[in-house]
Coordinates of C-alpha atoms in Angstrom, one line a residue:
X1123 CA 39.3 -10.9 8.3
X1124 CA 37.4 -14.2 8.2
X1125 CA 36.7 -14.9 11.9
X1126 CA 35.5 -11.5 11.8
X1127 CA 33.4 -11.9 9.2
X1128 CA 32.0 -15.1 11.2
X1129 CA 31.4 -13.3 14.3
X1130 CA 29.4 -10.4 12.3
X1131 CA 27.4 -13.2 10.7
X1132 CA 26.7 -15.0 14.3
X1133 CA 25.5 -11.6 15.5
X1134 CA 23.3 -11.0 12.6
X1135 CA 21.5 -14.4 13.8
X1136 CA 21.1 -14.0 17.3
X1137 CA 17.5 -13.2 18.7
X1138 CA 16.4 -9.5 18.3
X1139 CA 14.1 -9.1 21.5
X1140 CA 12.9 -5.8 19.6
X1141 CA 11.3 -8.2 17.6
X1142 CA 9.6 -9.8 20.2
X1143 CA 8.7 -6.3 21.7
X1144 CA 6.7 -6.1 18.1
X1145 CA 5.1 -8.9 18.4
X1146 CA 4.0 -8.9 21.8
X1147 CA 2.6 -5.1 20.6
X1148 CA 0.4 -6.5 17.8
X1149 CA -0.9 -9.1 20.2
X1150 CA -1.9 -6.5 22.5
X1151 CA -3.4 -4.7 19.9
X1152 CA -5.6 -7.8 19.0
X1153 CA -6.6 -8.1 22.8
X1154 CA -7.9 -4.6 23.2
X1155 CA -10.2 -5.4 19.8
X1156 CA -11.7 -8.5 22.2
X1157 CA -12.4 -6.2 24.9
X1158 CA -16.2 -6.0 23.9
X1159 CA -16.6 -9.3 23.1
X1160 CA -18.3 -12.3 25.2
X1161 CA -16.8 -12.9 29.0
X1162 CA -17.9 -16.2 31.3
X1163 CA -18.9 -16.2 34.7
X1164 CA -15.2 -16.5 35.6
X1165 CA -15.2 -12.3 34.9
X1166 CA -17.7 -12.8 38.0
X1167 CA -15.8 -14.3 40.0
X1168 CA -12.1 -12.4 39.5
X1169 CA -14.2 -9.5 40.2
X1170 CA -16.1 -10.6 43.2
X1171 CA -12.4 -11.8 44.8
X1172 CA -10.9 -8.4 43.8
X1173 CA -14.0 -7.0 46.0
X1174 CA -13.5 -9.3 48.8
X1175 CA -10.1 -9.5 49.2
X1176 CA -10.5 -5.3 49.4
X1177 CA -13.4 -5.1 51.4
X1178 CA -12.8 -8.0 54.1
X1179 CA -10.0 -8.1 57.1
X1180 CA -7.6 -10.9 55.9
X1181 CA -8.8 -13.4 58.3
X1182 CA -12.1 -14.0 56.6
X1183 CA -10.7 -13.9 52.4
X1184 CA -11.4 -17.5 52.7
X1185 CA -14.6 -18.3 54.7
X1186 CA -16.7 -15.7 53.5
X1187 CA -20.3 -16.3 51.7
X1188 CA -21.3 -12.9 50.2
X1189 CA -21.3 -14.7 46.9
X1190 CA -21.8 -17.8 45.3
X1191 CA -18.0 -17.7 44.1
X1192 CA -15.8 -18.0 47.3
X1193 CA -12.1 -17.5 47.0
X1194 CA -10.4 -21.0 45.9
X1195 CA -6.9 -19.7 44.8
X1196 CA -3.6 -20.1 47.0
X1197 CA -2.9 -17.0 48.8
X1198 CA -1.0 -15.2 46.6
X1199 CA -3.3 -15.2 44.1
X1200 CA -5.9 -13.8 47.1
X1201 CA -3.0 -11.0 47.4
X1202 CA -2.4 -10.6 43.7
X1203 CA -6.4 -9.2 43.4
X1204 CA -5.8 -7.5 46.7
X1205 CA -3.0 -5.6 44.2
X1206 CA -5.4 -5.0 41.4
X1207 CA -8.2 -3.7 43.9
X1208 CA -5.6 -0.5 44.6
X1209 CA -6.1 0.8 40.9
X1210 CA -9.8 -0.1 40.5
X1211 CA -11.9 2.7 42.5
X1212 CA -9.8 4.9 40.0
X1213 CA -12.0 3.5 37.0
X1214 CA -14.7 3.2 39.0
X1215 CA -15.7 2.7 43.0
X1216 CA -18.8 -0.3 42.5
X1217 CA -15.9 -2.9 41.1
X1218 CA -14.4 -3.4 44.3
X1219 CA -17.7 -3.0 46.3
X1220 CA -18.3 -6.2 47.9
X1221 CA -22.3 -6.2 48.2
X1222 CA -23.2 -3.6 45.7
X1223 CA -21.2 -4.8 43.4
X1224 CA -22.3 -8.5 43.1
X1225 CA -22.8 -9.2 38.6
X1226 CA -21.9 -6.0 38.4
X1227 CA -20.6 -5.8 34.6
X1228 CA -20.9 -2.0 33.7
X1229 CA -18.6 -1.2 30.9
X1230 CA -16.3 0.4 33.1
X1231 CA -15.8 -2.9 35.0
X1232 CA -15.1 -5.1 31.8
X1233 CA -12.8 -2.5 30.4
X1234 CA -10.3 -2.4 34.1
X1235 CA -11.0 -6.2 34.6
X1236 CA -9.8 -6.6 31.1
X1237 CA -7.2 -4.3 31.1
X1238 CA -5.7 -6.1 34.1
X1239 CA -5.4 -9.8 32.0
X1240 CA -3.8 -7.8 29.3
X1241 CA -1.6 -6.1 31.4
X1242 CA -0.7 -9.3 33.9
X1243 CA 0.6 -10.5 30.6
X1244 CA 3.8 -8.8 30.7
X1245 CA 5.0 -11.7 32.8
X1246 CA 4.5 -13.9 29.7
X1247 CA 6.7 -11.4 27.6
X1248 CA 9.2 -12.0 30.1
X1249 CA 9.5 -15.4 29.5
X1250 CA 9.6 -15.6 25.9
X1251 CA 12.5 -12.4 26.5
X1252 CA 14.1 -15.4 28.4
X1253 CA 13.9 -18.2 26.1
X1254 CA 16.3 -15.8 23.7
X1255 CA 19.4 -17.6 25.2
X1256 CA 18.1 -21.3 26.0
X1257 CA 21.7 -22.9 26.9
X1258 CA 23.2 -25.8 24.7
X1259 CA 20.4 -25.3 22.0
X1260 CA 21.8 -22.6 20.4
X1261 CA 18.6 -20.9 19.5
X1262 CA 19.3 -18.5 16.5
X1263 CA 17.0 -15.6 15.1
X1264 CA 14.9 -17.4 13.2
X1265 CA 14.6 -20.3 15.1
X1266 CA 13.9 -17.4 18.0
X1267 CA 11.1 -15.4 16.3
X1268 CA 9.4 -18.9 15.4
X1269 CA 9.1 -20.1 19.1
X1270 CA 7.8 -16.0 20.1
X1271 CA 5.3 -16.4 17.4
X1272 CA 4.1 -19.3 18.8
X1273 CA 3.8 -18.6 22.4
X1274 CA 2.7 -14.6 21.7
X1275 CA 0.1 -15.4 19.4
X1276 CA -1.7 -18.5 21.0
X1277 CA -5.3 -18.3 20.0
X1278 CA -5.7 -21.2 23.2
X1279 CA -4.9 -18.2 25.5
X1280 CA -6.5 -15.6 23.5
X1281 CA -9.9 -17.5 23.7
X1282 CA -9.5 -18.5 27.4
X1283 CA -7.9 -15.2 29.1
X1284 CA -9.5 -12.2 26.7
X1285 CA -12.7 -13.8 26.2
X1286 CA -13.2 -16.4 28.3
X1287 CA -11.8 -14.5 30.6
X1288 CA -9.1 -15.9 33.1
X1289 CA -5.7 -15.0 34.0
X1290 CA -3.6 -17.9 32.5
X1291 CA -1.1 -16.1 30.6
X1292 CA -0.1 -14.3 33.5
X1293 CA 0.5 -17.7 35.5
X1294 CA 2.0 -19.8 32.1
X1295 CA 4.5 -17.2 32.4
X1296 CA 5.7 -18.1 35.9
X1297 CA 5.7 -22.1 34.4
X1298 CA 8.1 -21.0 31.9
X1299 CA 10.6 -18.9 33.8
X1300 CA 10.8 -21.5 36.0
X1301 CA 12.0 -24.1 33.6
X1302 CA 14.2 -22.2 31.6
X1303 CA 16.1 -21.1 34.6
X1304 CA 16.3 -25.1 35.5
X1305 CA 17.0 -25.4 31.5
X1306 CA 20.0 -22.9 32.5
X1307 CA 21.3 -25.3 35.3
X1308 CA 19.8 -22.4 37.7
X1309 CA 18.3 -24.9 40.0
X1310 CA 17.4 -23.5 43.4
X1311 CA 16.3 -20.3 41.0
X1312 CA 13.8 -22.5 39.0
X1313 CA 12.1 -24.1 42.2
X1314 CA 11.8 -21.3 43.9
X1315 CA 9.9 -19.5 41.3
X1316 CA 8.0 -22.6 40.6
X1317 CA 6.9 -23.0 44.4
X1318 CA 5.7 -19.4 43.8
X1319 CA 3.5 -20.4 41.0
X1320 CA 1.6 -23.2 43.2
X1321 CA 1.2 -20.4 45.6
X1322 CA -0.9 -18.9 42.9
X1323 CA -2.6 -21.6 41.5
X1324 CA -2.7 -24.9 43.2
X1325 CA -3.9 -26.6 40.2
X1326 CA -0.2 -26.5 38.6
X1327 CA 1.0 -29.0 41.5
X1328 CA 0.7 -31.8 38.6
X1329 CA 4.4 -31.4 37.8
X1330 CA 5.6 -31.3 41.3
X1331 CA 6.1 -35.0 41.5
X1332 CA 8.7 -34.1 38.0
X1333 CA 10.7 -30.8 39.8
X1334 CA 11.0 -33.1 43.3
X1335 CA 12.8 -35.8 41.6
X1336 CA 14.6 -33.8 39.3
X1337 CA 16.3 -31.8 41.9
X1338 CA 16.6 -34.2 43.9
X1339 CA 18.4 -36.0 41.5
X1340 CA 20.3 -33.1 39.8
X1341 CA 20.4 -30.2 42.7
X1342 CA 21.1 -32.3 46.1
X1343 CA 22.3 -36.3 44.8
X1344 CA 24.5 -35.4 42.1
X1345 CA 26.8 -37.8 40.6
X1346 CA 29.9 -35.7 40.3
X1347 CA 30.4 -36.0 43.3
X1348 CA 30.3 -33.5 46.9
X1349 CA 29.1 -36.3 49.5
X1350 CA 26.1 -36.8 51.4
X1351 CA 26.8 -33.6 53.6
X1352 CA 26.9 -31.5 51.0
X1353 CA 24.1 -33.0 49.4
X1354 CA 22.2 -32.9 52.7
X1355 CA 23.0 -29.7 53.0
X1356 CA 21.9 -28.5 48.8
X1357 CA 18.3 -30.3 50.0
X1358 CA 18.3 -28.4 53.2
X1359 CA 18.7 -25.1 51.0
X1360 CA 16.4 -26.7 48.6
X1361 CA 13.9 -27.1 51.4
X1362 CA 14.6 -23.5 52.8
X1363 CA 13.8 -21.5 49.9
X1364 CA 10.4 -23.5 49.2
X1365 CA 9.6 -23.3 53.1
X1366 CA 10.1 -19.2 53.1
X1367 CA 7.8 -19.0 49.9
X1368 CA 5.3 -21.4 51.6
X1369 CA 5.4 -19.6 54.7
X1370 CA 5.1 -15.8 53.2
X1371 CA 1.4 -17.5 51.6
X1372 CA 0.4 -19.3 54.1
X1373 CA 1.9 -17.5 57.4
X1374 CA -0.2 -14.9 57.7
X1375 CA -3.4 -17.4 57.6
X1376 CA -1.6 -19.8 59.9
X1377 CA -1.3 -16.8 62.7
X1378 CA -5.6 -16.7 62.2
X1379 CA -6.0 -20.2 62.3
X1380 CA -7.5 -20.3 58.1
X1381 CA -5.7 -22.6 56.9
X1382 CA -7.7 -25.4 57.2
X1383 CA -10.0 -22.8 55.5
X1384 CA -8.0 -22.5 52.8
X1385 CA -7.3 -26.3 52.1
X1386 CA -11.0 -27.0 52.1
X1387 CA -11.8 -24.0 49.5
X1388 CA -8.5 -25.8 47.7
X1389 CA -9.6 -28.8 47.5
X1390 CA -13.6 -28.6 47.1
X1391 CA -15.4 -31.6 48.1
X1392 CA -18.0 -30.9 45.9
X1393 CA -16.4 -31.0 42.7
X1394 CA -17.1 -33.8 40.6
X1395 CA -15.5 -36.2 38.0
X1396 CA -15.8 -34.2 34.9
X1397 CA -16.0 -30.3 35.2
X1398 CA -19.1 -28.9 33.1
X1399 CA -17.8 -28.7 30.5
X1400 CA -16.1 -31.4 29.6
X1401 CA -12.1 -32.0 29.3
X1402 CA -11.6 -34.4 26.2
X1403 CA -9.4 -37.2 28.2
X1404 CA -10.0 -40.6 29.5
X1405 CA -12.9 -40.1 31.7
X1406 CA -15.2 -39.4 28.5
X1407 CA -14.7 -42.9 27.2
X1408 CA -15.1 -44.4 30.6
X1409 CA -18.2 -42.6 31.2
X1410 CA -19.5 -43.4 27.2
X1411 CA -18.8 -46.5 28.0
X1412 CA -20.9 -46.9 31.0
X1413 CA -24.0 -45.9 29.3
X1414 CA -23.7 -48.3 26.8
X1415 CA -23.2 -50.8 29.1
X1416 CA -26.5 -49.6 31.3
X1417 CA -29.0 -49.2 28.0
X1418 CA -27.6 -53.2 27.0
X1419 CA -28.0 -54.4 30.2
X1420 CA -31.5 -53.1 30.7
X1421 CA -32.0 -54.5 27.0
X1422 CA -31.1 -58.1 28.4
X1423 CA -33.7 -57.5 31.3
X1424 CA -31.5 -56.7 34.3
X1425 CA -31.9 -53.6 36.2
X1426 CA -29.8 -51.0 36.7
X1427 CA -30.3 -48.1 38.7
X1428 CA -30.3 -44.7 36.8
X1429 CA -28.1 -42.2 37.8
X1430 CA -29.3 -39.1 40.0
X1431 CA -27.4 -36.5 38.9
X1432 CA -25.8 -35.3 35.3
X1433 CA -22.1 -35.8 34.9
X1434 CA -21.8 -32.5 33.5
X1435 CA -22.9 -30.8 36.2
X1436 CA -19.7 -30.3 37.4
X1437 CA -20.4 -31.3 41.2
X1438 CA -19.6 -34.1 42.7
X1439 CA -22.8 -35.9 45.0
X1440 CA -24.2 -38.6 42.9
X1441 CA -22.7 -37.1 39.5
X1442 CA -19.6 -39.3 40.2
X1443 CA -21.9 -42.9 40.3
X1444 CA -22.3 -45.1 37.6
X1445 CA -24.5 -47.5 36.5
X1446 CA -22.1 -50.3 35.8
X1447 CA -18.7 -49.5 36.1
X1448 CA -17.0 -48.7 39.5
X1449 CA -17.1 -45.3 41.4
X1450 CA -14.1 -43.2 40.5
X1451 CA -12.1 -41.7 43.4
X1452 CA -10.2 -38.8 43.5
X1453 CA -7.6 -41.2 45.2
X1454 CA -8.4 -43.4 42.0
X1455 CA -7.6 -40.6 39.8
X1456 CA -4.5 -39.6 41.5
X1457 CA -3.0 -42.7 41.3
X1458 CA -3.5 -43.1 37.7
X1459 CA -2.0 -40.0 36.9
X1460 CA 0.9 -41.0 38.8
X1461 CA 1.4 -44.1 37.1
X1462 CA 1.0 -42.4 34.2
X1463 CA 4.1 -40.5 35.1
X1464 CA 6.0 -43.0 36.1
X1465 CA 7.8 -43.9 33.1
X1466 CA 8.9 -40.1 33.3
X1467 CA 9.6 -40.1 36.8
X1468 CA 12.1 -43.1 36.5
X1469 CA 14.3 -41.6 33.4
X1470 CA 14.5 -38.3 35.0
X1471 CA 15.8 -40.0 38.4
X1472 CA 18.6 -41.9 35.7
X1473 CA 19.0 -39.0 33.7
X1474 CA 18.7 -35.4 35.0
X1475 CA 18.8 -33.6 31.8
X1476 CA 18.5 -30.2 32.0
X1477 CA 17.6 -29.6 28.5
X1478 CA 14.8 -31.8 28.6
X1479 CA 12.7 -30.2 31.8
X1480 CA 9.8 -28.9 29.6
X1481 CA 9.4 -31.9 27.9
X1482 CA 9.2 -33.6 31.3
X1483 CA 7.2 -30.7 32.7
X1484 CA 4.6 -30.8 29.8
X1485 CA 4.2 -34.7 30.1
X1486 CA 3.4 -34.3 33.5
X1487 CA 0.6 -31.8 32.7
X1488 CA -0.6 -34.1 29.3
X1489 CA -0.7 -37.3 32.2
X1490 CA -2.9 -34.8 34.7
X1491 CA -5.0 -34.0 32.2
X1492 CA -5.9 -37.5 30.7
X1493 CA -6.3 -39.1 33.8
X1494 CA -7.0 -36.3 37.0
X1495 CA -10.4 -35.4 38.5
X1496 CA -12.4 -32.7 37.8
X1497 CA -10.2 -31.5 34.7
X1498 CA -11.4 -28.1 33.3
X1499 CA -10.9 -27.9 29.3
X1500 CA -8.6 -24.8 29.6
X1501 CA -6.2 -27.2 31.5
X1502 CA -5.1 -28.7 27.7
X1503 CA -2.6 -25.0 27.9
X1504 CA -0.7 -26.3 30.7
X1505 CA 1.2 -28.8 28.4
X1506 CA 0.4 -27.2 25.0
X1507 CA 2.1 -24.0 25.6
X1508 CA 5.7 -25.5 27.1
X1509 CA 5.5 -27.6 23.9
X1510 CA 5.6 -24.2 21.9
X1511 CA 9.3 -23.7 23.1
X1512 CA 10.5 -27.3 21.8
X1513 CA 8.6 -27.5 18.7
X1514 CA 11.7 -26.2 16.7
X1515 CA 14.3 -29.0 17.8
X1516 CA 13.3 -31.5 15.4
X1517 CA 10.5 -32.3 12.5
X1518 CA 8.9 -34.8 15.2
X1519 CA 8.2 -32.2 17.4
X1520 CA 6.7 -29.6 15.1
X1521 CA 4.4 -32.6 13.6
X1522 CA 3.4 -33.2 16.9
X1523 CA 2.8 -29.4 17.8
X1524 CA 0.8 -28.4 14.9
X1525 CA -1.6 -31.3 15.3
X1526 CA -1.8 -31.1 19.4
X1527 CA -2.1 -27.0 19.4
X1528 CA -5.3 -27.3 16.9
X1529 CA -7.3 -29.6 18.4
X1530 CA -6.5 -28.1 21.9
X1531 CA -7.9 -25.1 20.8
X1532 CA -10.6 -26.2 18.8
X1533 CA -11.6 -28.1 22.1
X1534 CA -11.9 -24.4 23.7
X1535 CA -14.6 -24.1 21.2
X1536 CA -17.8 -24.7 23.3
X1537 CA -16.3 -22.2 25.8
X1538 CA -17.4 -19.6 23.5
X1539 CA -20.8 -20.3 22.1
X1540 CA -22.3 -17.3 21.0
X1541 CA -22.6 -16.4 17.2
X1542 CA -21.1 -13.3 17.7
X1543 CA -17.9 -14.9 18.8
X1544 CA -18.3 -17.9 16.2
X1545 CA -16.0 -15.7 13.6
X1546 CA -13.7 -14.8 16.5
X1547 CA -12.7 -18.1 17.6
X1548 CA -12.7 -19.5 14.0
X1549 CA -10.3 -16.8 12.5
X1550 CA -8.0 -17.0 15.8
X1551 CA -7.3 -21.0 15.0
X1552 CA -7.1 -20.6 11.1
X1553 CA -4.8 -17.3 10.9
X1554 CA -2.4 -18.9 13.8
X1555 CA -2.5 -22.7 11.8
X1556 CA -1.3 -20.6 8.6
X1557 CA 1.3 -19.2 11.1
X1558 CA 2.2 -22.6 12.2
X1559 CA 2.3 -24.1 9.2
X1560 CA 4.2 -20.9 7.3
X1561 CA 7.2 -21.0 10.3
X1562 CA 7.4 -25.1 10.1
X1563 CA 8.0 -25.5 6.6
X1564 CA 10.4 -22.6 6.1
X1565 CA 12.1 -24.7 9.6
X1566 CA 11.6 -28.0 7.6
X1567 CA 13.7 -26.3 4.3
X1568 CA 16.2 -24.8 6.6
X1569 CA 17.3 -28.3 8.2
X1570 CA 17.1 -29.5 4.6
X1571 CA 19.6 -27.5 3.4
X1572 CA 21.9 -27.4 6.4
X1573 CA 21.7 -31.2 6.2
X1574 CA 22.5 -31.4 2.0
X1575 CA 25.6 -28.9 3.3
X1576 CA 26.8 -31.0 6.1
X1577 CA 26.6 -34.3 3.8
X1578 CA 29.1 -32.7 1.2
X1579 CA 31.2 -30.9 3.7
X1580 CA 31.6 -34.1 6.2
X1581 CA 30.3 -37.1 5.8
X1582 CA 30.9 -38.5 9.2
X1583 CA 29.2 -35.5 11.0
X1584 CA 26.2 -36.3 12.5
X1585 CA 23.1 -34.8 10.6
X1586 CA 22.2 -31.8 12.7
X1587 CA 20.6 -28.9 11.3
X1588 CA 20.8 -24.9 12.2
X1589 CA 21.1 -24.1 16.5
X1590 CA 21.0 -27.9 17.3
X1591 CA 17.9 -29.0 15.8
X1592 CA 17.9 -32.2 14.7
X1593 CA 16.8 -33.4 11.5
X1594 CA 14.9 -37.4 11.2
X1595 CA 14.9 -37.3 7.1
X1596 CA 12.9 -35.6 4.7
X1597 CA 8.9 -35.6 5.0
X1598 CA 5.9 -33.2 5.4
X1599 CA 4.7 -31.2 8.1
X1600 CA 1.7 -33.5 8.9
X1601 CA 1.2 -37.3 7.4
X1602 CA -1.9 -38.6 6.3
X1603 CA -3.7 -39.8 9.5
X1604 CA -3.0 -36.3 10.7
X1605 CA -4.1 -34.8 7.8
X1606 CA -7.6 -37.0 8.3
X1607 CA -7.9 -36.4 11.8
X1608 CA -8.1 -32.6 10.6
X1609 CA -10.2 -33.1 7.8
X1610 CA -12.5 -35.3 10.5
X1611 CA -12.7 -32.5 13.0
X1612 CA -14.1 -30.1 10.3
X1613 CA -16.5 -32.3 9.0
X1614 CA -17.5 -32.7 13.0
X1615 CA -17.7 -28.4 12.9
X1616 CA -19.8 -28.2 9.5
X1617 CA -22.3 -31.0 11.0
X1618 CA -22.6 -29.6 14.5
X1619 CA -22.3 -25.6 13.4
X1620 CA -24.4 -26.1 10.4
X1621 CA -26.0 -29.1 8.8
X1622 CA -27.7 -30.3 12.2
X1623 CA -29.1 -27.4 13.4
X1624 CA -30.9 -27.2 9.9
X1625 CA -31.6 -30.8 9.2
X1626 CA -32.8 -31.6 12.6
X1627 CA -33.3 -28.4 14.2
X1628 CA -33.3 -29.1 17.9
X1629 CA -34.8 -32.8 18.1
X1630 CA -31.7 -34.2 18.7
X1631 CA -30.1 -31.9 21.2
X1632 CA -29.4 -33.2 25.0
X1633 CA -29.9 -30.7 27.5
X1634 CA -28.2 -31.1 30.8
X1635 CA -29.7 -30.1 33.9

C-alpha cells in the first residue's frame, strides 16, 4: 500500500497544463482590455508588410518603396504576413491595400492587427505546455505553475507586443521550443527549429555562435564515442536539415535573383550605434563619456569638432562620430560581443550540458545586448524571458530574476509615453513584482523545509530541495544593494514623472532632432 500511496502523491504534484490553459486565458483576457490603448509606428509597419507582401508578385517583397517602412524581416516572416493578409479583407478590405491603405489605423485595422499578436501567441503557450516535463529537473506542480506565471504574465511582452505593438511573443516562443527540445537531448530537433526562428527574425542570430558549438560538441564530436565517420556524418545531417530550412526561405528569392536584396534590407547600412531610443548597455557610458570629455577639452582651449548628427536618431551617417573617442564599427561591435561570449563558448565546447542550454542561450543574448550595434530596448526580452524558466533552480537565480525582470521592464517605460498609458505600464510592473515576489518566497520556504527534512533524515545527503532545486543557505529574496537599486529607480520615476516637470517645467528638457 505504501508505494502506492507514493505514486498517488507523485501524481498529485506533476504539472496540471489545465492550469496553464487558465492562465494563458486570463492573460488573453488582459490583452483584449489593451486593444484600445496606445500602438507605435511598428503597428505601421506590420500592417504596411501585410499589404505588400499581398498586393506585390514575390519577386519585388523586398525592393519595393511604396512606404517609408520596407520589408527588413527574413523571409518567413515576409510569408508569415503573407498568411495573415488571407483573413484580413474579411474585417476589412483597406488593411491589406497597398496604396490606399498607407497610416491607415481605422478601428477595424487595430482590432485584426491586434487580434493577430494575441492570436500568434498560441506559439508561446506551446512552449510553456512544453517546459511541463523539463528532463533531469524534475519540475513539480508548483515549481510548474511558478515558471507559467512568469512567462504568461510578463508585463515586458505585454508592453512591447499589445501596446507597443510587435510580435515577440510569437517568436520567443520558437527560442524556447528550441531549447527545451535541446534540454531533452533532442538535438537535430532543437536546431532545426532554431534555424527556423532566424528565418523569421534575423536579429536572434546572437546565440548562433552558442547552438554551433554546442552541437558541434554534443550532436556530431561526442565523447562516447562513434568515430569521425559517424560524427561526419551527424554534422552532415546537422548541416542538411539547417540547409533545407535555409533554402525553403531563401529559395524562392534565389530563383529571382533578391537575395542580395534581402541581405541589404537585413542588414541596413543606415542604421546607427544606438537605436532611438536608447538600449541601457555599454554604448551609453561610452557615448556619456565622450561628451564629457569634448565640453573639458573645449574648457582647456582645444577644439573639437561638434558632432553633425544626434545619436538618437537612430541612423547611422555622422550619428556614429565622436568627438574624442574612436568611431565605433559594426565590426567593432561584433567582436566585442564575441569576446564577450567567449568565456561561454569555451565551457560549452568542455562541457556540453544539456541542462544548461538556456542559461548559455540567454548569456548569449545579455552579451548582444551590452555590447551589439544598433540595440533596440525591447531586445532586453531575448535573455530576460529564457531566464523565467531557470529562476526556480536555486535562490541565486530567482534573486537575480526578480531584480533583472524589473528593471528590464521599467526600461520599456519610455516606449509608452502617453498619460493615458502611464497607469497601464505602472500597474503591469507592480501587480507582476507582487507575483514574483509572492511565488519566490513561498519557493524560498519550500527549499527551507525540504532542506530542515533532508538534514534530520540524512545527514550526508547533499542539500537539495523539491524537483532538483538547489538550496545556497537561508536569506531573502533581494539583499540590500538590490533593495537600493529599487528604491533608486523609483526615486529616478517620482523626479522624472513628477517633481521635474513641476519644479522645472520644461527648461531642462533636451529635445533631439
Amino acid at each position: 500500500m505504501e508505494p502506492q500511496i507514493k505514486e498517488e502523491e507523485q501524481e498529485e504534484e506533476r504539472p496540471n497544463p489545465q492550469k496553464l490553459l487558465w492562465m494563458f486565458t486570463l492573460a488573453t483576457i488582459m490583452k483584449l482590455l489593451l486593444i484600445p490603448s496606445y500602438h507605435s509606428t511598428d503597428f505601421e509597419v506590420h500592417r504596411h508588410w501585410l499589404a505588400l507582401t499581398s498586393s506585390l508578385p514575390l519577386h519585388q517583397w523586398y525592393s519595393d518603396s511604396t512606404s517609408q517602412w520596407t520589408l527588413d524581416y527574413p523571409p518567413f516572416f515576409a510569408y508569415f504576413e503573407r498568411l495573415l493578409a488571407l483573413f484580413a479583407p474579411f474585417i476589412d478590405p483597406q488593411i491589406a491595400h497597398l496604396h490606399n491603405g498607407l497610416n491607415y489605423a481605422a478601428p477595424t485595422a487595430l482590432l485584426f492587427q491586434r487580434l493577430t499578436v494575441i492570436a500568434s501567441d498560441l506559439c508561446l503557450l506551446y512552449a510553456c505546455f512544453r517546459l511541463r516535463t523539463r528532463p533531469g529537473v524534475g519540475l513539480d506542480s508548483w515549481r510548474a505553475d511558478l515558471i507559467w506565471v512568469l512567462l504568461v504574465f510578463s508585463p515586458g511582452l505585454l508592453i512591447v507586443d499589445h501596446v507597443h505593438f510587435q510580435y515577440n511573443g510569437f517568436l520567443i516562443g520558437w527560442l524556447l521550443v528550441s531549447v527545451s527540445a535541446v534540454e531533452e537531448g533532442r538535438d537535430l530537433v532543437g536546431g532545426f527549429v532554431f534555424a527556423v526562428l532566424l528565418c523569421f527574425k534575423h536579429l536572434f542570430a546572437v546565440a548562433a555562435p552558442v547552438y554551433f558549438v554546442y552541437l558541434l560538441r554534443h550532436y556530431c564530436w561526442r565523447r562516447s564515442g562513434g568515430g569521425v565517420v559517424e560524427g561526419f556524418g551527424r554534422l552532415l545531417k546537422m548541416g542538411f536539415v539547417v540547409g533545407v530550412v535555409f533554402g525553403v526561405a531563401f529559395g524562392p528569392f534565389l530563383y529571382y535573383g533578391q537575395v542580395l536584396a534581402i541581405i541589404n534590407e537585413l542588414f541596413e547600412p543606415f542604421w546607427g550605434l544606438c537605436h532611438a531610443y536608447w538600449a541601457p548597455n555599454f554604448w551609453v557610458f561610452y557615448i556619456i563619456l565622450d561628451k564629457v570629455l569634448a565640453v573639458l577639452l573645449t574648457k582647456l582651449g582645444f577644439t573639437i569638432p561638434a558632432s553633425s548628427a544626434s545619436f538618437t536618431g537612430g541612423l547611422v551617417g555622422e550619428s556614429s562620430s565622436f568627438a574624442v573617442l574612436p568611431k565605433i564599427t559594426p565590426l567593432v561591435t561584433f567582436l566585442l560581443v564575441l569576446c564577450a561570449m567567449s568565456p561561454c563558448l569555451i565551457k560549452i565546447w568542455r562541457e556540453p550540458r544539456p541542462r544548461l542550454i538556456t542559461r548559455w542561450v540567454a548569456y548569449a543574448y545579455t552579451c548582444g545586448f551590452l555590447f551589439g550595434w544598433h540595440v533596440h530596448e525591447k531586445a532586453s526580452l531575448h535573455f530576460v524571458i529564457p531566464l523565467a524558466i531557470v529562476a526556480t533552480e536555486s535562490l541565486a537565480d530567482a534573486r537575480h530574476y526578480f531584480l533583472l525582470s524589473i528593471v528590464s521592464c521599467y526600461s520599456l517605460f519610455p516606449l509608452l509615453f502617453e498619460a493615458k498609458e502611464y497607469p497601464i505600464k505602472v500597474l503591469l510592473l507592480l501587480l507582476y513584482s507582487l507575483l514574483m515576489w509572492s511565488g519566490f518566497t513561498q519557493q524560498l520556504r519550500k527549499l527551507q523545509t525540504s532542506t530542515s527534512s533532508a538534514k534530520k533524515g540524512d545527514k550526508g545527503r547533499s542539500r537539495k530541495g523539491t524537483g532538483g532545486t538547489k538550496v545556497e543557505g537561508g536569506g531573502t529574496l533581494i539583499g540590500w544593494v538590490g533593495m537600493s537599486y529599487l528604491l533608486g529607480l523609483l526615486v529616478v520615476e517620482i523626479w522624472g514623472q513628477f517633481l521635474q516637470p513641476y519644479l522645472l517645467g520644461d527648461r531642462w528638457i533636451i529635445k533631439c532632432p
